[in-house]
mmCIF file of C-alpha atoms in Angstrom:
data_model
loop_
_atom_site.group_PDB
_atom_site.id
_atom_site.type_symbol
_atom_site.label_atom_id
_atom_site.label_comp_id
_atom_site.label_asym_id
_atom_site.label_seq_id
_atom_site.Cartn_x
_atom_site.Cartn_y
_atom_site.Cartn_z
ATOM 1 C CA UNK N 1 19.272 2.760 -23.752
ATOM 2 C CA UNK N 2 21.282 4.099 -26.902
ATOM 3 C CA UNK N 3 19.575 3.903 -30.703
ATOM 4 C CA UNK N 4 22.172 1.075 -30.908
ATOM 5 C CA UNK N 5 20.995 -1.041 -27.542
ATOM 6 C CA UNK N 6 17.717 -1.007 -28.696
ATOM 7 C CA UNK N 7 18.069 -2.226 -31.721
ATOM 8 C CA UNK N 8 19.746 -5.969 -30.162
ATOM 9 C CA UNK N 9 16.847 -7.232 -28.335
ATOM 10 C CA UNK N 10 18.319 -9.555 -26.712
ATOM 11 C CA UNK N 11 20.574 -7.234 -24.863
ATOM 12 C CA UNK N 12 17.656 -4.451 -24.742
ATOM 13 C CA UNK N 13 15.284 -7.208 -22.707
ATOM 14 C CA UNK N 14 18.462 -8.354 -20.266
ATOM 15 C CA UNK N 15 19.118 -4.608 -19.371
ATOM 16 C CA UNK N 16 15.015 -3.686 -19.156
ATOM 17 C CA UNK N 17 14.273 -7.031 -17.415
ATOM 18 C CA UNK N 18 15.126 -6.789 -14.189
ATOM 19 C CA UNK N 19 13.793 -3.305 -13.592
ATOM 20 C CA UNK N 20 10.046 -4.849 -14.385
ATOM 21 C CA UNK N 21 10.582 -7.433 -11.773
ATOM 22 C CA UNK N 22 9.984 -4.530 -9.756
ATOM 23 C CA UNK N 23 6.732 -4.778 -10.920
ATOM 24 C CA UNK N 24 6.146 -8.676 -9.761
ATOM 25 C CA UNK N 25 7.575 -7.716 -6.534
ATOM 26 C CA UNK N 26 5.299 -4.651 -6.304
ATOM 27 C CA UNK N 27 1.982 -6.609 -7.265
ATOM 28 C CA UNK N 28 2.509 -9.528 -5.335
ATOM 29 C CA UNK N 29 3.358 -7.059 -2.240
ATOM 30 C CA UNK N 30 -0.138 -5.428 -3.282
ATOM 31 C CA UNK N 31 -1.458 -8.840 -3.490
ATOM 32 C CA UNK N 32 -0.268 -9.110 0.229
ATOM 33 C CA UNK N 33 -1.452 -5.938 1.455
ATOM 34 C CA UNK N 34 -5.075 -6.707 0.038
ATOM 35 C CA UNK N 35 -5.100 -9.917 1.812
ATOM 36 C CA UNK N 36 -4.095 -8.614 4.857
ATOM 37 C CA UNK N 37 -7.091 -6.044 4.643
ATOM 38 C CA UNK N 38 -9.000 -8.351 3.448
ATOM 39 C CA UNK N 39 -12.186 -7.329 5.923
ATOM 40 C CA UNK N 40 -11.811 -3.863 3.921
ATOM 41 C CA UNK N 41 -10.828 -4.945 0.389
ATOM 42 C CA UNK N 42 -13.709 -7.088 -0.122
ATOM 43 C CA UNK N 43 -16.292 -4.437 1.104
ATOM 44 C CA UNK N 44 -18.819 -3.706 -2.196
ATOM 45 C CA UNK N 45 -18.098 -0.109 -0.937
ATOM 46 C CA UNK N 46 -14.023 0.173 -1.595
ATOM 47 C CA UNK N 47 -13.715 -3.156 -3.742
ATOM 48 C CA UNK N 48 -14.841 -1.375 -6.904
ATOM 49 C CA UNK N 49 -12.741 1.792 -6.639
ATOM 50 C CA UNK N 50 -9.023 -0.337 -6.026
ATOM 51 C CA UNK N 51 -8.283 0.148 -9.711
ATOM 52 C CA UNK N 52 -9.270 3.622 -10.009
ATOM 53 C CA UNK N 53 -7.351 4.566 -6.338
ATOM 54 C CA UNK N 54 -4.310 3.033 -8.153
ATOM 55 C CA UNK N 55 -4.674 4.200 -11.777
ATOM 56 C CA UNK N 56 -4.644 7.650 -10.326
ATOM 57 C CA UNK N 57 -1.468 7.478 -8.311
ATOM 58 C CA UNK N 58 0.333 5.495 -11.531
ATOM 59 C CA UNK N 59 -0.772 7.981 -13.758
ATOM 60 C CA UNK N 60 0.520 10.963 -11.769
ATOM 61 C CA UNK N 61 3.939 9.157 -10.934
ATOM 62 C CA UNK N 62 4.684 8.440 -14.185
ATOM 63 C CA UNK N 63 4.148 11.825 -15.004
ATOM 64 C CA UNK N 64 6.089 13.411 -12.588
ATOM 65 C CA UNK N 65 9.230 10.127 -13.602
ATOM 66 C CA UNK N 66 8.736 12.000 -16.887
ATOM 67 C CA UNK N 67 8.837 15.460 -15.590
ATOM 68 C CA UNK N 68 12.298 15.068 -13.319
ATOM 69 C CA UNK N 69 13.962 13.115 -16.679
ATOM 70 C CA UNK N 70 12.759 16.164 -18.369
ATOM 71 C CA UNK N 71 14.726 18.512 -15.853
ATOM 72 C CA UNK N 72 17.373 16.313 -15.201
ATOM 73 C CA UNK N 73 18.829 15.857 -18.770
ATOM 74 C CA UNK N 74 22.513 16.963 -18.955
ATOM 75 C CA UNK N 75 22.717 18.429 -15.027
ATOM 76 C CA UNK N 76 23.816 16.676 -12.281
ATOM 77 C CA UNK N 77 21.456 15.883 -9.712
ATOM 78 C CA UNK N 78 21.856 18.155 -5.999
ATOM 79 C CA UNK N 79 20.304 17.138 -2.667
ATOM 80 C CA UNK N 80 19.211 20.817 -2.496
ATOM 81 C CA UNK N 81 17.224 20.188 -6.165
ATOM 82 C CA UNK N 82 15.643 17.609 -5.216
ATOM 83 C CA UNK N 83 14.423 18.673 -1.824
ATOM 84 C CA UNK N 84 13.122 22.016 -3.558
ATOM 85 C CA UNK N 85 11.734 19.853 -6.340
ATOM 86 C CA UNK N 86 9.772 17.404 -4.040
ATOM 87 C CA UNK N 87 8.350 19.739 -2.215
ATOM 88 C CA UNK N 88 7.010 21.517 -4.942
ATOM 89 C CA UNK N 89 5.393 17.675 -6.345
ATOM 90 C CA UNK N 90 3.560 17.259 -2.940
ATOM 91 C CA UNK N 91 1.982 20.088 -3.135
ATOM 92 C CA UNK N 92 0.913 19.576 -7.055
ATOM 93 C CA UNK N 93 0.067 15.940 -6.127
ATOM 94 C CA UNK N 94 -2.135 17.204 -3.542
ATOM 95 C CA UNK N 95 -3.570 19.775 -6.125
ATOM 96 C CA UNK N 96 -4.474 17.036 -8.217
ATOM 97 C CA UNK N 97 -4.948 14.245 -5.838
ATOM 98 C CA UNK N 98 -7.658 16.607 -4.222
ATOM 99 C CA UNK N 99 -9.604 17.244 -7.366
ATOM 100 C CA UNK N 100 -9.554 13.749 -8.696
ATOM 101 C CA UNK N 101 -10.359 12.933 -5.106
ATOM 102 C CA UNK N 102 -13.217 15.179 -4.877
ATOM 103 C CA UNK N 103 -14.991 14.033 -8.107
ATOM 104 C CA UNK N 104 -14.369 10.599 -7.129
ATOM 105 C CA UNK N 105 -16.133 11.123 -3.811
ATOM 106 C CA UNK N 106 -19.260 13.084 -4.759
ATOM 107 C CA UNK N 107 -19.583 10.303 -7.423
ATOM 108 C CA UNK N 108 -19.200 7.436 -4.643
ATOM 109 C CA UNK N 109 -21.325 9.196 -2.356
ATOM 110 C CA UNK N 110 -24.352 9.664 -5.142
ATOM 111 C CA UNK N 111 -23.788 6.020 -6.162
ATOM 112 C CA UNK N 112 -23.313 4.144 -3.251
ATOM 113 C CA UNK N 113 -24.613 6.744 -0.778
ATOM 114 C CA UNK N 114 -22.260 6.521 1.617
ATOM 115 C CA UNK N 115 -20.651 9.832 2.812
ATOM 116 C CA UNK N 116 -17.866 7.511 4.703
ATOM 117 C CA UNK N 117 -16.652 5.872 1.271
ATOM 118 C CA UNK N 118 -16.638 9.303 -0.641
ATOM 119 C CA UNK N 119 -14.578 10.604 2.475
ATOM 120 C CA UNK N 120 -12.384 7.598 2.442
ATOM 121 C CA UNK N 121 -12.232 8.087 -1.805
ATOM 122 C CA UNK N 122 -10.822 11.551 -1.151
ATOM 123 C CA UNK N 123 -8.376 11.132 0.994
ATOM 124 C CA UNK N 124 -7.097 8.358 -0.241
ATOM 125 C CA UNK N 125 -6.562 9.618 -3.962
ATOM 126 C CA UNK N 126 -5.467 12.716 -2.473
ATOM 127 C CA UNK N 127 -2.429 11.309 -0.071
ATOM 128 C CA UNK N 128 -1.886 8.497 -2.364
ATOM 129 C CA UNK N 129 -1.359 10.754 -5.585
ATOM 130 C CA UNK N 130 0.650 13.746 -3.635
ATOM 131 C CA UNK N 131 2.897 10.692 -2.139
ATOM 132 C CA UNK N 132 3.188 9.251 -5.596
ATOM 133 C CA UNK N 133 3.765 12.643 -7.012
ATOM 134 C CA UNK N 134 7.227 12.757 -4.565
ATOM 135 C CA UNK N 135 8.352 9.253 -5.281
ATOM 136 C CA UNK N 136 8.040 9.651 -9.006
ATOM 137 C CA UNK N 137 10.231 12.623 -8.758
ATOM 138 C CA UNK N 138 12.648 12.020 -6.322
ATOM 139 C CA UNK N 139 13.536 8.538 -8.002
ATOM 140 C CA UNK N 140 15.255 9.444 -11.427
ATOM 141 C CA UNK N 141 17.161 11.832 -9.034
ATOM 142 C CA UNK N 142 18.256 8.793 -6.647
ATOM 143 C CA UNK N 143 18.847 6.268 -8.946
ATOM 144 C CA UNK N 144 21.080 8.872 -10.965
ATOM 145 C CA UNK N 145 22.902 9.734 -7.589
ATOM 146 C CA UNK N 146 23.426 5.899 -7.376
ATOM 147 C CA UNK N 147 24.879 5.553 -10.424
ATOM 148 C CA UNK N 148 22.334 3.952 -12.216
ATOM 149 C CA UNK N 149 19.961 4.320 -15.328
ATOM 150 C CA UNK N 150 16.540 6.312 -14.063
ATOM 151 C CA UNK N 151 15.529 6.044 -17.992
ATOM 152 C CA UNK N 152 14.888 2.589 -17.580
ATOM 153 C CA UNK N 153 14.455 1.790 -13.687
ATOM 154 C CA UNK N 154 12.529 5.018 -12.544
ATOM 155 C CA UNK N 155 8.972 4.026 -14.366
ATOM 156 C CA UNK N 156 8.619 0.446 -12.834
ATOM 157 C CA UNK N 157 9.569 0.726 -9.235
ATOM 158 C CA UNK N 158 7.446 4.315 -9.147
ATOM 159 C CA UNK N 159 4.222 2.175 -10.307
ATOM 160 C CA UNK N 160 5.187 -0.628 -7.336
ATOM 161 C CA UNK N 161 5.774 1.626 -4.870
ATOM 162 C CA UNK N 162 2.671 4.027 -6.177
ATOM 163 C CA UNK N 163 0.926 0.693 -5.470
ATOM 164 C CA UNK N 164 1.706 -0.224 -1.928
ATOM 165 C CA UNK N 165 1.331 3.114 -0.702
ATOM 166 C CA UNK N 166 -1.466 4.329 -2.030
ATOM 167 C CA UNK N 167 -3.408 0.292 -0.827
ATOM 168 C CA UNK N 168 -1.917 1.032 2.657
ATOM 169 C CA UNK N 169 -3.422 4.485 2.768
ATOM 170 C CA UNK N 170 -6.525 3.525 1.029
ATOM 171 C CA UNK N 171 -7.076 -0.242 3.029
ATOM 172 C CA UNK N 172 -6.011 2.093 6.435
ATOM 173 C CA UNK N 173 -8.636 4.673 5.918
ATOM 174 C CA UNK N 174 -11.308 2.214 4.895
ATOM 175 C CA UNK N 175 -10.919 0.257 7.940
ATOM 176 C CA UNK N 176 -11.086 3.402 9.716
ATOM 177 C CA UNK N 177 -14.312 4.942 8.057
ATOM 178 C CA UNK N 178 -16.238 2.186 6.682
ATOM 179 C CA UNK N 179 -15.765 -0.782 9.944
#
């Protein structure tokens, strides 16, 4: 939004609004995804490490929205950049998804001394950040390509869809490992 937009609130809020509903959506799919793994969700060895599984894949989306706004500003967005660019943001979101991951684990295994949550820790932060990495990235370039304002739309629907995938992946593995 312009220096001007911002300044009428009224019109900032209509224009921001409906970009955060992508944020209700998101948590009340998340809210549906933790029911339906509700044998694993509720397990005192995964329950206490759903806001830390998410908080990692948020943070690094929103980091990597920032990053592509960064490299976007004044160019016109390519299929062939952003296909070089994602690529490149899996394999740093696997970078950092496996070292978070890895801390995360040893600390779950010396706490709750269970090898099968500290495995389930570090996969899950690692495939959760490196696919949150590639979504935060690739959607300032789509939404551009569609016309439409990444500023403003690419930050909320990264965090929902950071969400879902990284529950799915981190629910999936749990009830793999830990049942």
């Amino acid at each position: 939004l312009t220096e001007a937009e911002q300044r009428r609130a009224l019109y900032a809020a209509r224009r921001r609004f409906p970009w955060l509903m992508c944020n209700v959506v998101g948590g009340m799919i998340a809210a549906l995804i933790a029911d339906a793994y509700a044998d694993v969700a509720t397990l005192v060895l995964v329950t206490p490490f759903i806001a830390l599984v998410t908080g990692m894949a948020e943070g690094v989306a929103i980091q990597s929205v920032s990053l592509a706004l960064q490299t976007m500003h004044g160019r016109r967005p390519t299929w062939g950049a952003l296909g070089r660019r994602v690529g490149r943001e899996i394999f740093v979101g696997l970078l950092l998804g496996a070292l978070c991951g890895l801390i995360v684990g040893v600390v779950a295994l010396a706490w709750k001394g269970s090898a099968s949550a500290g495995l389930s820790l570090f996969v899950g932060i690692a495939g959760g950040v490196a696919a949150s990495a590639a979504l935060g990235l690739a959607l300032p370039f789509l939404l551009r390509m569609a016309r439409r304002d990444p500023q403003v739309a690419s930050g909320p629907i990264a965090l929902a869809a950071a969400d879902m995938v990284t529950l799915l992946l981190y629910f999936n593995l749990g009830r793999w490992l830990l049942l």
